Amino acid sequence: MHNKNILISGAGIAGPALAYWLNRYGFTTTVVERARALREGGQAVDFRGEAHLTVLRRMGILEEVHAMRTAMGDQVVVNAEGRKVASLPSGFMSGDVEIHRGDLSRIIHDRTKDGTEYVFGDWITSITESADGVHVTFAHGEPRDFDLVLGADGLHSGVRALVFGDESRFLHELGYYVAGISVPNHLDLDRTGLIYNEPNRGVLLASDRDRSVASAAFFFASPRLSYDRHDVDQQKKLVSDAFAHVGWETRRLLSHLPDATDFYFDSIAQIRMDRFTKGRVALVGDAGYGATLGGLGTGLAIVSAHVFAGELALANGDHRVAFPRYVEAITDYARGCQKVAGNAGPFLAPATRAKIWQRNQTYRMLSSRPLAGFFNKLSTKAANGITLRNYPG
Ligand SMILES: Cc1cc2nc3c(=O)[nH]c(=O)nc-3n(C[C@H](O)[C@H](O)[C@H](O)COP(=O)(O)OP(=O)(O)OC[C@H]3O[C@@H](n4cnc5c(N)ncnc54)[C@H](O)[C@@H]3O)c2cc1C
């Protein structure tokens, strides 16, 4: 076997999934994660269609994912007084199986922690490639040599910046931002979500398995914001300013922002690259073709990690054979998923009262069974847009 010793940057979803498959094929894996511990925040993420479910099954985690599923019911659009305006059937938002992102990350991490060296609180500062390997330096740890380096470090990938160029060349912002925190379930929601809108703003409050907590998500349209991605207080302030005059329960939800420990904030953006491998370095998941919200990003990360590791195993570790096959298998699939994501912002935070009304009419149509089935099929089509090879077991 060539290239046995592999460094993965990022312990989100794609990173641990890569570690899982690579360990299974006999590679040695090290994962370096910038955060001090596994980042457990984030909203619920869903899997839909046979490709996603097949990979979860092949990983042996489908049952566990099912056991931890949110089992969300319908979501309800409310007006400022909290009265129902329209509702959205669960399958539309929640796919075939929906799970909290943090629970998923924990499940895959637990499956890999004995066979993988996880290094938290550190990150790569340079990558120098030679004919027979890669020399890597870290912000804190000693320099080390590896055979391959994989960037699974998300939308703002450090590996991408070091090897492929500045983020601004690849990151396309779609004009919306998303934030999320956990809050007390003060409305006693039971496996349901409430959605409230004002022009260019959307607030989603949902509670599922654990009725003592709810997750609050804030979506807003905005010209490009400039902020420090590592300054959480600054980001919290951006969110509270953006929602300062929004009605319904918003003020109460915002009051939990200062103490929130699982705050998530990002732009709704996509990574578009012609090639996401170079020499001995490859990008997997959001780092290479991120679609954020509504872009089936978690399913894409899971499927791509499987395809990447499978191709490397089939090529007996030879990256010169495996990388082009990985790129060929994933490029069109990822583009299809990204296309679906383009509409997420306007759907969650319509620009005007008329557009909110129109969106609610669409929700009403989706509540009729035949139409819901039709639209579900459309969204599942992109998720299924890949034929998975029978990689070694
Ligand atoms: C805390 C969190 C919450 C999220 N919540 C949502 C959500 O609510 N809705 C949504 O649509 N998507 C959310 N996402 C994004 C979603 O998880 C991804 O789109 C998808 O699951 C693909 O996963 P990924 O592993 O490619 O990227 P990610 O899940 O983003 O994982 C990337 C990992 O790399 C780490 N990292 C970043 N830079 C470096 C570096 N330089 N060196 C080492 N490690 C680095 C990050 O800390 C993170 O753990 C969230 C991501 C995170 C990290």
mmCIF file of C-alpha atoms and ligand atoms in Angstrom, residues 9-15 32-35 39 41-43 101 122-124 152-156 158 264 284-287 292-293 297-298 301, ligand 1:
data_model
loop_
_atom_site.group_PDB
_atom_site.id
_atom_site.type_symbol
_atom_site.label_atom_id
_atom_site.label_comp_id
_atom_site.label_asym_id
_atom_site.label_seq_id
_atom_site.Cartn_x
_atom_site.Cartn_y
_atom_site.Cartn_z
ATOM 1 C CA SER A 9 -7.491 18.908 8.760
ATOM 2 C CA GLY A 10 -10.920 19.382 10.411
ATOM 3 C CA ALA A 11 -13.006 17.249 12.773
ATOM 4 C CA GLY A 12 -16.464 18.335 11.580
ATOM 5 C CA ILE A 13 -18.370 15.775 9.526
ATOM 6 C CA ALA A 14 -16.153 15.092 6.481
ATOM 7 C CA GLY A 15 -12.962 14.754 8.571
ATOM 8 C CA VAL A 32 -5.982 18.131 13.473
ATOM 9 C CA GLU A 33 -8.886 20.355 14.588
ATOM 10 C CA ARG A 34 -8.597 24.066 15.267
ATOM 11 C CA ALA A 35 -11.275 24.076 17.999
ATOM 12 C CA ARG A 39 -17.753 21.377 17.930
ATOM 13 C CA GLY A 41 -23.290 23.082 17.752
ATOM 14 C CA GLY A 42 -25.448 23.551 14.707
ATOM 15 C CA GLN A 43 -28.968 22.950 13.596
ATOM 16 C CA ARG A 101 -25.257 18.076 13.467
ATOM 17 C CA ASP A 122 -4.065 23.198 16.623
ATOM 18 C CA TRP A 123 -3.916 23.908 12.901
ATOM 19 C CA ILE A 124 -1.616 23.641 9.910
ATOM 20 C CA ALA A 152 -11.851 18.652 5.501
ATOM 21 C CA ASP A 153 -11.852 21.958 7.321
ATOM 22 C CA GLY A 154 -15.076 23.447 6.036
ATOM 23 C CA LEU A 155 -16.146 26.565 4.199
ATOM 24 C CA HIS A 156 -13.180 28.594 5.516
ATOM 25 C CA GLY A 158 -7.082 26.535 6.057
ATOM 26 C CA TYR A 264 -22.888 29.200 15.005
ATOM 27 C CA VAL A 284 -13.262 16.929 0.855
ATOM 28 C CA GLY A 285 -16.701 18.254 1.907
ATOM 29 C CA ASP A 286 -17.416 21.972 2.387
ATOM 30 C CA ALA A 287 -13.710 22.807 1.940
ATOM 31 C CA THR A 292 -24.077 25.604 3.212
ATOM 32 C CA LEU A 293 -27.709 25.737 4.144
ATOM 33 C CA GLY A 297 -23.948 19.711 2.575
ATOM 34 C CA THR A 298 -23.806 17.065 5.266
ATOM 35 C CA ALA A 301 -19.696 15.393 2.943
HETATM 36 C C1 LIG B 1 -20.212 24.266 14.739
HETATM 37 C C2 LIG B 1 -20.826 24.126 13.383
HETATM 38 C C3 LIG B 1 -22.202 24.325 13.239
HETATM 39 C C4 LIG B 1 -22.787 24.209 11.989
HETATM 40 N N1 LIG B 1 -24.132 24.439 11.889
HETATM 41 C C5 LIG B 1 -24.719 24.402 10.693
HETATM 42 C C6 LIG B 1 -26.092 24.726 10.577
HETATM 43 O O1 LIG B 1 -26.757 25.063 11.530
HETATM 44 N N2 LIG B 1 -26.659 24.668 9.343
HETATM 45 C C7 LIG B 1 -25.928 24.312 8.230
HETATM 46 O O2 LIG B 1 -26.460 24.254 7.138
HETATM 47 N N3 LIG B 1 -24.618 23.994 8.322
HETATM 48 C C8 LIG B 1 -23.993 24.048 9.526
HETATM 49 N N4 LIG B 1 -22.655 23.779 9.611
HETATM 50 C C9 LIG B 1 -21.939 23.361 8.404
HETATM 51 C C10 LIG B 1 -22.163 21.868 8.128
HETATM 52 O O3 LIG B 1 -21.733 21.131 9.223
HETATM 53 C C11 LIG B 1 -21.385 21.490 6.888
HETATM 54 O O4 LIG B 1 -21.946 22.208 5.787
HETATM 55 C C12 LIG B 1 -21.465 20.030 6.484
HETATM 56 O O5 LIG B 1 -21.771 19.179 7.530
HETATM 57 C C13 LIG B 1 -20.157 19.581 5.817
HETATM 58 O O6 LIG B 1 -19.225 19.260 6.815
HETATM 59 P P1 LIG B 1 -17.668 19.517 6.730
HETATM 60 O O7 LIG B 1 -17.066 18.495 7.634
HETATM 61 O O8 LIG B 1 -17.203 19.605 5.331
HETATM 62 O O9 LIG B 1 -17.483 20.973 7.356
HETATM 63 P P2 LIG B 1 -17.738 21.459 8.873
HETATM 64 O O10 LIG B 1 -18.818 20.685 9.509
HETATM 65 O O11 LIG B 1 -17.870 22.930 8.784
HETATM 66 O O12 LIG B 1 -16.390 21.067 9.648
HETATM 67 C C14 LIG B 1 -15.156 21.729 9.447
HETATM 68 C C15 LIG B 1 -14.305 21.561 10.684
HETATM 69 O O13 LIG B 1 -12.999 22.084 10.418
HETATM 70 C C16 LIG B 1 -12.586 22.877 11.520
HETATM 71 N N5 LIG B 1 -11.617 23.862 11.012
HETATM 72 C C17 LIG B 1 -11.846 25.028 10.372
HETATM 73 N N6 LIG B 1 -10.686 25.603 10.036
HETATM 74 C C18 LIG B 1 -9.699 24.779 10.454
HETATM 75 C C19 LIG B 1 -8.280 24.825 10.375
HETATM 76 N N7 LIG B 1 -7.633 25.842 9.777
HETATM 77 N N8 LIG B 1 -7.569 23.797 10.895
HETATM 78 C C20 LIG B 1 -8.208 22.752 11.523
HETATM 79 N N9 LIG B 1 -9.555 22.678 11.635
HETATM 80 C C21 LIG B 1 -10.278 23.665 11.084
HETATM 81 C C22 LIG B 1 -13.864 23.493 12.042
HETATM 82 O O14 LIG B 1 -13.717 23.904 13.386
HETATM 83 C C23 LIG B 1 -14.826 22.325 11.895
HETATM 84 O O15 LIG B 1 -14.819 21.488 13.024
HETATM 85 C C24 LIG B 1 -22.007 23.879 10.842
HETATM 86 C C25 LIG B 1 -20.629 23.676 10.982
HETATM 87 C C26 LIG B 1 -20.030 23.805 12.237
HETATM 88 C C27 LIG B 1 -18.544 23.586 12.369
#
